[in-house]
PDB file of C-alpha atoms in Angstrom:
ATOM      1  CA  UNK A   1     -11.236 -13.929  31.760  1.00  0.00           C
ATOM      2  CA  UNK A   2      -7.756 -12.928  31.494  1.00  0.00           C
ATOM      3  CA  UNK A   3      -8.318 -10.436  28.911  1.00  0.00           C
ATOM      4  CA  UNK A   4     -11.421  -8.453  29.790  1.00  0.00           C
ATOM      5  CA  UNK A   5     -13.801 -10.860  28.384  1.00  0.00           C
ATOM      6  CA  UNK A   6     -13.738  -8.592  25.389  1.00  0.00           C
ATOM      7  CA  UNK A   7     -15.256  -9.072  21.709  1.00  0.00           C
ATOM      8  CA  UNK A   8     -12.608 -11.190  20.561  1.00  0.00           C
ATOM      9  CA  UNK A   9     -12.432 -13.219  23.831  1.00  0.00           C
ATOM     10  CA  UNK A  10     -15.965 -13.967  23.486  1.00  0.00           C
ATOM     11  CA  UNK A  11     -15.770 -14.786  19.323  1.00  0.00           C
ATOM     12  CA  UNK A  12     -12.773 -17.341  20.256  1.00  0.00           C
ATOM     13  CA  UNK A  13     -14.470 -18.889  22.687  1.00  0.00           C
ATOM     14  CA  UNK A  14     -17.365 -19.232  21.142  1.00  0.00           C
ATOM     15  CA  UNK A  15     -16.632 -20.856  18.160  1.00  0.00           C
ATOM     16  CA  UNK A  16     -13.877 -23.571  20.153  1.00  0.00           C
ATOM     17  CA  UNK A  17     -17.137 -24.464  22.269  1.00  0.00           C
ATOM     18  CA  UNK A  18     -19.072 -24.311  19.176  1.00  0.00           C
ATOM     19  CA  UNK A  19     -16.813 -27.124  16.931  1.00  0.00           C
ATOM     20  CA  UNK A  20     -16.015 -28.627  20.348  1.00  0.00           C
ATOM     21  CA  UNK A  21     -19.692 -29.652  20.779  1.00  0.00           C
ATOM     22  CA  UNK A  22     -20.229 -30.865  16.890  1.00  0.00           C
ATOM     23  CA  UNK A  23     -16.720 -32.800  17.538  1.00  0.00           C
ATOM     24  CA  UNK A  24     -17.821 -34.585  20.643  1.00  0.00           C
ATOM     25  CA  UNK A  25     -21.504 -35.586  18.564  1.00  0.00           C
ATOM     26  CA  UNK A  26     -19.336 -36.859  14.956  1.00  0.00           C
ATOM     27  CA  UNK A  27     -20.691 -33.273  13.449  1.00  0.00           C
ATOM     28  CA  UNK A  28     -19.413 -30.861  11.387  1.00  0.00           C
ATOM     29  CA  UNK A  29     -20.525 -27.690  10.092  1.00  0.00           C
ATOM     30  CA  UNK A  30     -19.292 -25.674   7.429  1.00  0.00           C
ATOM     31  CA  UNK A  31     -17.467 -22.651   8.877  1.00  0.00           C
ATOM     32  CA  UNK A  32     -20.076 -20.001   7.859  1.00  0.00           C
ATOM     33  CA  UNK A  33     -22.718 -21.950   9.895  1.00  0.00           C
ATOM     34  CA  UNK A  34     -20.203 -21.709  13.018  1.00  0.00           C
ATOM     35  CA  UNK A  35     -19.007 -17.901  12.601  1.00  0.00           C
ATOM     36  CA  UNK A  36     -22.594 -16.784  11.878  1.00  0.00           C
ATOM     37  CA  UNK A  37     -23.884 -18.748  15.187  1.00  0.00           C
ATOM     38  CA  UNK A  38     -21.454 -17.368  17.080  1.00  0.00           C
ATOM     39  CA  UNK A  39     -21.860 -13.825  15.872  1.00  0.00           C
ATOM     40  CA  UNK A  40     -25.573 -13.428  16.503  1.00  0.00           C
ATOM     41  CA  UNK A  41     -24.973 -14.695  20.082  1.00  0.00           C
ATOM     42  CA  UNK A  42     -22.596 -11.821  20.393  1.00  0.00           C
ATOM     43  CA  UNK A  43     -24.864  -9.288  18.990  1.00  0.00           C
ATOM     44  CA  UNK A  44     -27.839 -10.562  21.198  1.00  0.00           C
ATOM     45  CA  UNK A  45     -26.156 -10.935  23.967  1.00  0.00           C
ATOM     46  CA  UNK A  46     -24.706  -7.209  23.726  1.00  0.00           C
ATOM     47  CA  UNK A  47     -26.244  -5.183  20.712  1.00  0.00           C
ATOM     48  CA  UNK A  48     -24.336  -2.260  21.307  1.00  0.00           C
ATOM     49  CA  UNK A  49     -21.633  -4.357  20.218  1.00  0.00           C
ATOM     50  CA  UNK A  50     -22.374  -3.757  16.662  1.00  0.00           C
ATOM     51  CA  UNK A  51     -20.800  -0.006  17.478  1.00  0.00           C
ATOM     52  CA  UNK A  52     -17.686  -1.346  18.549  1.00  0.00           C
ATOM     53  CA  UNK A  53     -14.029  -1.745  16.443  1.00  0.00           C
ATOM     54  CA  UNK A  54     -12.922  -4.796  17.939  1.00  0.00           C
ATOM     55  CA  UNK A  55     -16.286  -6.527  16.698  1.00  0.00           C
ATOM     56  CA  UNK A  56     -15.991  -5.995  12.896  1.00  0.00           C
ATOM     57  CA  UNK A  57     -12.369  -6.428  13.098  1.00  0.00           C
ATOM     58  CA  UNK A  58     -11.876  -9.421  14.970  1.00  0.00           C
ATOM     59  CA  UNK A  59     -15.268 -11.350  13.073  1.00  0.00           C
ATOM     60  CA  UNK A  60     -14.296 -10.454   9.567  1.00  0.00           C
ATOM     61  CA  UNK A  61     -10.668 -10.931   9.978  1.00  0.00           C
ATOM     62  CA  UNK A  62     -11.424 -14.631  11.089  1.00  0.00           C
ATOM     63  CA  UNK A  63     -13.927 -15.129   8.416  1.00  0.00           C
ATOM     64  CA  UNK A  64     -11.406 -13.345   5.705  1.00  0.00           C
ATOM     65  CA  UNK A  65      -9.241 -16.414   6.561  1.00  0.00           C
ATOM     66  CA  UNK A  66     -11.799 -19.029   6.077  1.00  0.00           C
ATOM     67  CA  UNK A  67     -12.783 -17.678   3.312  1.00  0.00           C
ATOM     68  CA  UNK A  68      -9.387 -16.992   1.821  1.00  0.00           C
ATOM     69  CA  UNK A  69      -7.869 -20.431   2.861  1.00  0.00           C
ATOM     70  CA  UNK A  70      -6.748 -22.459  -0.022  1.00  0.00           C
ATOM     71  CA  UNK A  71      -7.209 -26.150  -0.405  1.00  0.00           C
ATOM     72  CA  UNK A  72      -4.872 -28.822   1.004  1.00  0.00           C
ATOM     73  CA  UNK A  73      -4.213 -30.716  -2.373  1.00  0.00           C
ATOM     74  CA  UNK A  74      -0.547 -32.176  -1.272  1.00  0.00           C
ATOM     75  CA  UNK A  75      -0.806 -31.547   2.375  1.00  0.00           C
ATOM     76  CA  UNK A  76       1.639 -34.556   2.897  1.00  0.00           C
ATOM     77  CA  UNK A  77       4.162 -33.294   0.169  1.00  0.00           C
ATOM     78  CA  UNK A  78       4.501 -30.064   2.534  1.00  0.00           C
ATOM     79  CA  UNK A  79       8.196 -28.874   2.776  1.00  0.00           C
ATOM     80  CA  UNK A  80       9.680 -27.236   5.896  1.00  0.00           C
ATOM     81  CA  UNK A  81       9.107 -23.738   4.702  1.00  0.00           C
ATOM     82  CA  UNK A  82       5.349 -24.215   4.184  1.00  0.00           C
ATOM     83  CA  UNK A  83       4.234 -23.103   7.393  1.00  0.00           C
ATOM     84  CA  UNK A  84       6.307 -19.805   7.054  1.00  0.00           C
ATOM     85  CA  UNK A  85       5.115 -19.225   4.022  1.00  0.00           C
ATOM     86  CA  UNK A  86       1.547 -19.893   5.201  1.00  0.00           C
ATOM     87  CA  UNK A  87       1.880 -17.242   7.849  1.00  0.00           C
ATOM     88  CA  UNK A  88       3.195 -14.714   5.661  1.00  0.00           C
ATOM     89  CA  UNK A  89       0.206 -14.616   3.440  1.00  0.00           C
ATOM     90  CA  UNK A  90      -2.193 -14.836   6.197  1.00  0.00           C
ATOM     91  CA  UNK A  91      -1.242 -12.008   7.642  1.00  0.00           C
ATOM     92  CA  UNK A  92      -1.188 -10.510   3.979  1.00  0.00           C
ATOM     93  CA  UNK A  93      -4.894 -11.747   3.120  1.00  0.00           C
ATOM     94  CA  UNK A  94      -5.873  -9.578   6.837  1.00  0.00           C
ATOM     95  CA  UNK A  95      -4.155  -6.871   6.277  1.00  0.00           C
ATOM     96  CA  UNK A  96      -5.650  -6.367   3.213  1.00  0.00           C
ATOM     97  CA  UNK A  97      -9.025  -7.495   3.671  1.00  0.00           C
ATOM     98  CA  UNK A  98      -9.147  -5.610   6.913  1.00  0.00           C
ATOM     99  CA  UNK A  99      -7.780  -2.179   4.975  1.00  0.00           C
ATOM    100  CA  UNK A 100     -11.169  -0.626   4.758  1.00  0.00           C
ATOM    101  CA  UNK A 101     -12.136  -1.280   7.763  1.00  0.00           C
ATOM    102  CA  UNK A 102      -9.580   0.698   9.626  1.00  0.00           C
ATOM    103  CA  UNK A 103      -9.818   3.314   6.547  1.00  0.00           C
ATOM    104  CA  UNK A 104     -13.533   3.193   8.009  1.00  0.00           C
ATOM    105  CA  UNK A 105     -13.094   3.200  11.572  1.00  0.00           C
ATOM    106  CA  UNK A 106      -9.667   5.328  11.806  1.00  0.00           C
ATOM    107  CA  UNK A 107      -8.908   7.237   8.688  1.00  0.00           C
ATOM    108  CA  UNK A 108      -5.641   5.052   8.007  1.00  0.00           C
ATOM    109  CA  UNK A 109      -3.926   2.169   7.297  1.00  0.00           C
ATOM    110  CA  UNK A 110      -1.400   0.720   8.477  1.00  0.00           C
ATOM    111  CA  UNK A 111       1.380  -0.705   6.360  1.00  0.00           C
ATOM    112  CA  UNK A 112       3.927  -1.569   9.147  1.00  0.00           C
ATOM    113  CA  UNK A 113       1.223  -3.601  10.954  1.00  0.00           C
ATOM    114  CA  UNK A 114       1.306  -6.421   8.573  1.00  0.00           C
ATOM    115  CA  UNK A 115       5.097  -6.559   9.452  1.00  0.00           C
ATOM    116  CA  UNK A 116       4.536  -5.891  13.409  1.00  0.00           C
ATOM    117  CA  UNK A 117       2.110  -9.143  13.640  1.00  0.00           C
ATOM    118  CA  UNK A 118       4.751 -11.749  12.469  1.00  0.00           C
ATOM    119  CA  UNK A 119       6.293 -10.818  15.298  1.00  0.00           C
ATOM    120  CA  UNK A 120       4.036  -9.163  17.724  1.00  0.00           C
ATOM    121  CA  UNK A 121       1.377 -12.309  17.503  1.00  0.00           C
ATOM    122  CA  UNK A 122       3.861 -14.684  18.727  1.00  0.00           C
ATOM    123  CA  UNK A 123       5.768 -12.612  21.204  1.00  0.00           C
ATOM    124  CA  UNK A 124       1.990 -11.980  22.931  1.00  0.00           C
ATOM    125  CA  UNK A 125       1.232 -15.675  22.379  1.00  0.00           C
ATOM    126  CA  UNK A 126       3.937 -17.776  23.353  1.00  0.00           C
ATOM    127  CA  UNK A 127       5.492 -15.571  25.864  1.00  0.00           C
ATOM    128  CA  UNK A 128       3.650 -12.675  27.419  1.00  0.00           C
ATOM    129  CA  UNK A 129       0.349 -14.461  28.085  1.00  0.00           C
ATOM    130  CA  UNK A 130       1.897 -17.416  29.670  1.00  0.00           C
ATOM    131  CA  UNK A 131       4.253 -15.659  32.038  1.00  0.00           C
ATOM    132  CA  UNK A 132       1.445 -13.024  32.709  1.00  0.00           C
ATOM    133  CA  UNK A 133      -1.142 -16.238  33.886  1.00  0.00           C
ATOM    134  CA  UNK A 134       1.656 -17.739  35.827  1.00  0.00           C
ATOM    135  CA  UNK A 135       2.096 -14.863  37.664  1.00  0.00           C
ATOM    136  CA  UNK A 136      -1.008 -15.423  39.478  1.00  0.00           C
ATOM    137  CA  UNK A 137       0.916 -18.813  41.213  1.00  0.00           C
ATOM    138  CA  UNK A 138       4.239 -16.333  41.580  1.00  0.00           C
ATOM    139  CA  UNK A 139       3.764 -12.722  41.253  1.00  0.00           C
ATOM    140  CA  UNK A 140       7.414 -12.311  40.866  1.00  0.00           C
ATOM    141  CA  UNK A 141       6.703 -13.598  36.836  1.00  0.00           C
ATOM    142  CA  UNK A 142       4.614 -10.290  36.325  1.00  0.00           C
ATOM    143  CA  UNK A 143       7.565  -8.292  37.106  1.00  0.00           C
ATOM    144  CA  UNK A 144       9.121 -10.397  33.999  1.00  0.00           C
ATOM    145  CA  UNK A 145       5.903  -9.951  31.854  1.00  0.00           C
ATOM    146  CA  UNK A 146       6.035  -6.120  32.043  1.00  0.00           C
ATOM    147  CA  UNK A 147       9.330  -6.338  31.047  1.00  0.00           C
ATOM    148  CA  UNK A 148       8.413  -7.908  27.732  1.00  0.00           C
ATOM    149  CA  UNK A 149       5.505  -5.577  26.927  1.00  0.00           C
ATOM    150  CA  UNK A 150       8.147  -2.883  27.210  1.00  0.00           C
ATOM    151  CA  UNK A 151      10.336  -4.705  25.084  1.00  0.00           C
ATOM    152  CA  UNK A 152       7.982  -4.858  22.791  1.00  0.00           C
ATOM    153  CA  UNK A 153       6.161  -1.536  22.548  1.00  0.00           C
ATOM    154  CA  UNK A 154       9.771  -0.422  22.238  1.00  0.00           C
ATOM    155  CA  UNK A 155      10.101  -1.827  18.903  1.00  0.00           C
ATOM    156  CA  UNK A 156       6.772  -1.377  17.747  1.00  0.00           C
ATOM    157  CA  UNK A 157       6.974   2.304  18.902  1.00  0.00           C
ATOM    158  CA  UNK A 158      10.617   2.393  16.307  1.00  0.00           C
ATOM    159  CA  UNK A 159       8.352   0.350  13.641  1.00  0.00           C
ATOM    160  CA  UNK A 160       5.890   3.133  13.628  1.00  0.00           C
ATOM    161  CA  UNK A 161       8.080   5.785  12.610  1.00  0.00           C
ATOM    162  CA  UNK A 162       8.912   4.426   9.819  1.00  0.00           C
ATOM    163  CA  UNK A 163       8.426   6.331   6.870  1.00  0.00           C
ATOM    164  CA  UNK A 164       5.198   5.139   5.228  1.00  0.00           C
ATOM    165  CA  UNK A 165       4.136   3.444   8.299  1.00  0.00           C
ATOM    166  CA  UNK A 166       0.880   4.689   8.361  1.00  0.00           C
ATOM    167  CA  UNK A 167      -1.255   5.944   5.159  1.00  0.00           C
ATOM    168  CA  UNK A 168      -3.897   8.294   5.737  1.00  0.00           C
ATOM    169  CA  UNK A 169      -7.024   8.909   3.511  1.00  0.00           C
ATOM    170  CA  UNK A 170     -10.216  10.872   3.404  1.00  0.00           C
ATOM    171  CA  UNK A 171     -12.780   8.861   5.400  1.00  0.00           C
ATOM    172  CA  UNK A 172     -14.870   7.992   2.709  1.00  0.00           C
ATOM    173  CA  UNK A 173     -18.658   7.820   2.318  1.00  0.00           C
ATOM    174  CA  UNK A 174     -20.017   4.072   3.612  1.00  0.00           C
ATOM    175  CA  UNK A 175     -20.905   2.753   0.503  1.00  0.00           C
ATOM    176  CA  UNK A 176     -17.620   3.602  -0.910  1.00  0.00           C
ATOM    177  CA  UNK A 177     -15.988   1.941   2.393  1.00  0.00           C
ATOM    178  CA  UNK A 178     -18.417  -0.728   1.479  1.00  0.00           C
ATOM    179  CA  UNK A 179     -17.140  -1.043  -1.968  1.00  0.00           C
ATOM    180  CA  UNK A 180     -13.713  -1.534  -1.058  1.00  0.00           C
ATOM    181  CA  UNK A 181     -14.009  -3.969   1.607  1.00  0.00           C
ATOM    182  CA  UNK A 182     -16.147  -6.564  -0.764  1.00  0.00           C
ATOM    183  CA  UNK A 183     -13.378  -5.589  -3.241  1.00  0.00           C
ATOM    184  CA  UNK A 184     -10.304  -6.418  -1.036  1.00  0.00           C
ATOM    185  CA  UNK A 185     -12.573  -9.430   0.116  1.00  0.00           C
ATOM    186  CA  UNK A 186     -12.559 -10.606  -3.643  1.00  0.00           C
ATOM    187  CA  UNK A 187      -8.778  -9.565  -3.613  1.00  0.00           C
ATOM    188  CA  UNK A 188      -7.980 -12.523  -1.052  1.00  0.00           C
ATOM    189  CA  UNK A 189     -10.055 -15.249  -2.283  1.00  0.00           C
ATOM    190  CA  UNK A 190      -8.383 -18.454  -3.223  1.00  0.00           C
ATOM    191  CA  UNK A 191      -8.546 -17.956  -7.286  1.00  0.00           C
ATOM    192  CA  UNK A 192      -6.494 -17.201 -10.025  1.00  0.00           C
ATOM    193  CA  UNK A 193      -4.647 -13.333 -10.586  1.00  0.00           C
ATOM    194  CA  UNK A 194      -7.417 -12.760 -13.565  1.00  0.00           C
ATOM    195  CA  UNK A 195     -10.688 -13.636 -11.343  1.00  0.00           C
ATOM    196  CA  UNK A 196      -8.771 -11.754  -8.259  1.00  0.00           C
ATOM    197  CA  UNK A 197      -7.829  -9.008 -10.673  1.00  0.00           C
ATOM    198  CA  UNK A 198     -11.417  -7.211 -11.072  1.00  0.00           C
ATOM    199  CA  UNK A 199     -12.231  -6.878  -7.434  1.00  0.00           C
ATOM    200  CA  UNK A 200      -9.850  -3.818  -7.989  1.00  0.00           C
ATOM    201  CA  UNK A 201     -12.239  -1.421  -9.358  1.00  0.00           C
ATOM    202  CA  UNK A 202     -13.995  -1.885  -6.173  1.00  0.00           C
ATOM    203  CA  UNK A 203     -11.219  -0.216  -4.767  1.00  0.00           C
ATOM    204  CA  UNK A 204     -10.411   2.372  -6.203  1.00  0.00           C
ATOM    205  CA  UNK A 205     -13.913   4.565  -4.727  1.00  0.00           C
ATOM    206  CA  UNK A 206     -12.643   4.349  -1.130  1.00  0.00           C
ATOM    207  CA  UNK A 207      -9.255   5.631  -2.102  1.00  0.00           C
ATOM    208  CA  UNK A 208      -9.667   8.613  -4.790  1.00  0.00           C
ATOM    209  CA  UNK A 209     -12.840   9.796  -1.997  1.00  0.00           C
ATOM    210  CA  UNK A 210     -12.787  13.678  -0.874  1.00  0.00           C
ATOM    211  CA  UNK A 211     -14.706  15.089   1.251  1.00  0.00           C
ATOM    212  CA  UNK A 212     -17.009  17.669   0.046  1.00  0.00           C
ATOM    213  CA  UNK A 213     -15.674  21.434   0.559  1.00  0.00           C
ATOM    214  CA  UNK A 214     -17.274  24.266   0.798  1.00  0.00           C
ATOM    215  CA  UNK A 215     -18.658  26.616  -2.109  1.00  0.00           C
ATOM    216  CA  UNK A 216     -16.645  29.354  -3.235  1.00  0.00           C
ATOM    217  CA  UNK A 217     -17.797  32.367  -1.176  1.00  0.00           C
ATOM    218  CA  UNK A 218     -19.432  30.074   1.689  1.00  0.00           C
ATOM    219  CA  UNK A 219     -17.737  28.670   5.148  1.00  0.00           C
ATOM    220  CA  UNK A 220     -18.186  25.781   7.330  1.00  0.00           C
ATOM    221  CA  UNK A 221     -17.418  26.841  11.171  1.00  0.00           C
ATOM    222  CA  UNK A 222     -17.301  23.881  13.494  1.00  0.00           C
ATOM    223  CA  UNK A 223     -16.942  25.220  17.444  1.00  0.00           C
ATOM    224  CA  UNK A 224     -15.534  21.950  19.100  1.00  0.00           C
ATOM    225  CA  UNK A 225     -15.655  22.095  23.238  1.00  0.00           C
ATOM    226  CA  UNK A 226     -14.307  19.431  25.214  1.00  0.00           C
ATOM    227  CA  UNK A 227     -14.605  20.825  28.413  1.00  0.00           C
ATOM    228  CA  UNK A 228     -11.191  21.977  29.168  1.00  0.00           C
ATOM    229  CA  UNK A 229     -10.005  23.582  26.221  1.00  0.00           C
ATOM    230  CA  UNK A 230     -12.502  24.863  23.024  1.00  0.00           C
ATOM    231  CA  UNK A 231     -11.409  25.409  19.688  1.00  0.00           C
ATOM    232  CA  UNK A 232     -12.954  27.033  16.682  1.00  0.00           C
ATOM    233  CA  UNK A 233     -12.583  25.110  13.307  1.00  0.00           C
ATOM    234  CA  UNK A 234     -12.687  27.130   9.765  1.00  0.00           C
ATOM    235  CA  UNK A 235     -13.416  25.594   6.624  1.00  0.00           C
ATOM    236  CA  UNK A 236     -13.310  27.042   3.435  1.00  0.00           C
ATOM    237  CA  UNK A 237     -12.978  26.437  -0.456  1.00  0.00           C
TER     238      UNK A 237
END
């Protein structure tokens, strides 16, 4: 309710009410059956959600980590640094998987991001969001909130300039973009470097893509009007 009651508001709590019901019965589904339930409620619930980024990004990058999440063989021979090292390559296994996707929906993709959430996530998480809900008990907290979003679209603001922050491509054609997500997707997946190895191919489409140019002695003219301002865009060989 906090948040807008967005996409990924509703895919959270959907799938906590979702395991929370099997729990309280001594059920258990495998996660597909869960993510898959939960997604068509979305999508009939609100079908023109299928046209929004937040959908595909926040219900693939959840299922990319099912997916990708490697057995607990010697879960009680963990060491200290486990857990660090367990949120370093999730937040490797999204930003990859969810590389196409952006390269889809935004013509980029961000390198620094992957960096920004080990950070960012927990800053939102632990701090933000609390002091922002307590500030409906003392309103004198949200004063303290905004002071940490600054904080901290202060740094991500330096984080984006970095050089190589951001790479831009060609947006490429959708089965290309199609290619390379169920390539990065086999990228991610729990197995050996060998079996991992020839999703790359897969890749390669969505990256080497151009966009068709115009023939030699022919033009493309695009008028774009936006209501305050108009602009005429020339394309040639």
């Amino acid at each position: 309710v906090f948040s807008g009651w967005g996409i990924p508001a509703q895919r959270t709590i959907g799938m906590l009410c979702v395991v929370v019901l099997l729990r309280s019965q001594g059920r258990r589904w495998p996660w597909p059956y869960t993510w898959l339930m939960v997604l068509s409620v979305v999508v009939l619930a609100d079908p023109w959600s299928l046209l929004q980024a937040g959908f595909w990004l926040s219900f693939v990058a959840v299922g990319v980590l099912f997916a990708a999440q490697p057995p607990d063989r010697n879960q009680h021979q963990q060491r200290w640094w486990h857990p660090g090292m367990r949120l370093l390559r999730e937040q490797a296994v999204v930003g990859l998987a969810l590389a196409p996707l952006t390269l889809l929906l935004f013509g980029q993709i961000s390198v620094v991001g992957m960096v920004a959430n080990l950070w960012a996530i927990p800053w939102m998480t632990v701090v933000i969001t609390p002091i922002a809900m307590l500030g409906a008990v003392c309103p004198a907290l949200w004063t303290v909130a905004a002071y940490c979003v600054t904080a901290m679209v202060w740094l991500l603001e330096h984080m984006a300039a970095w050089p190589a922050a951001v790479l831009y491509f060609a947006q490429p054609a959708w089965w290309a973009g199609l290619a390379g997500l169920l390539g990065c997707l086999w990228l991610v997946q729990p197995w050996g470097w060998r079996w991992r190895a020839l999703g790359l191919p897969l890749v390669l489409p969505m990256l080497w893509w151009h966009n068709a140019t115009p023939a030699w002695g022919e033009f493309d003219l695009l008028a774009l009007d936006v209501g305050q301002g108009s602009a005429v865009l020339l394309r040639t060989q």
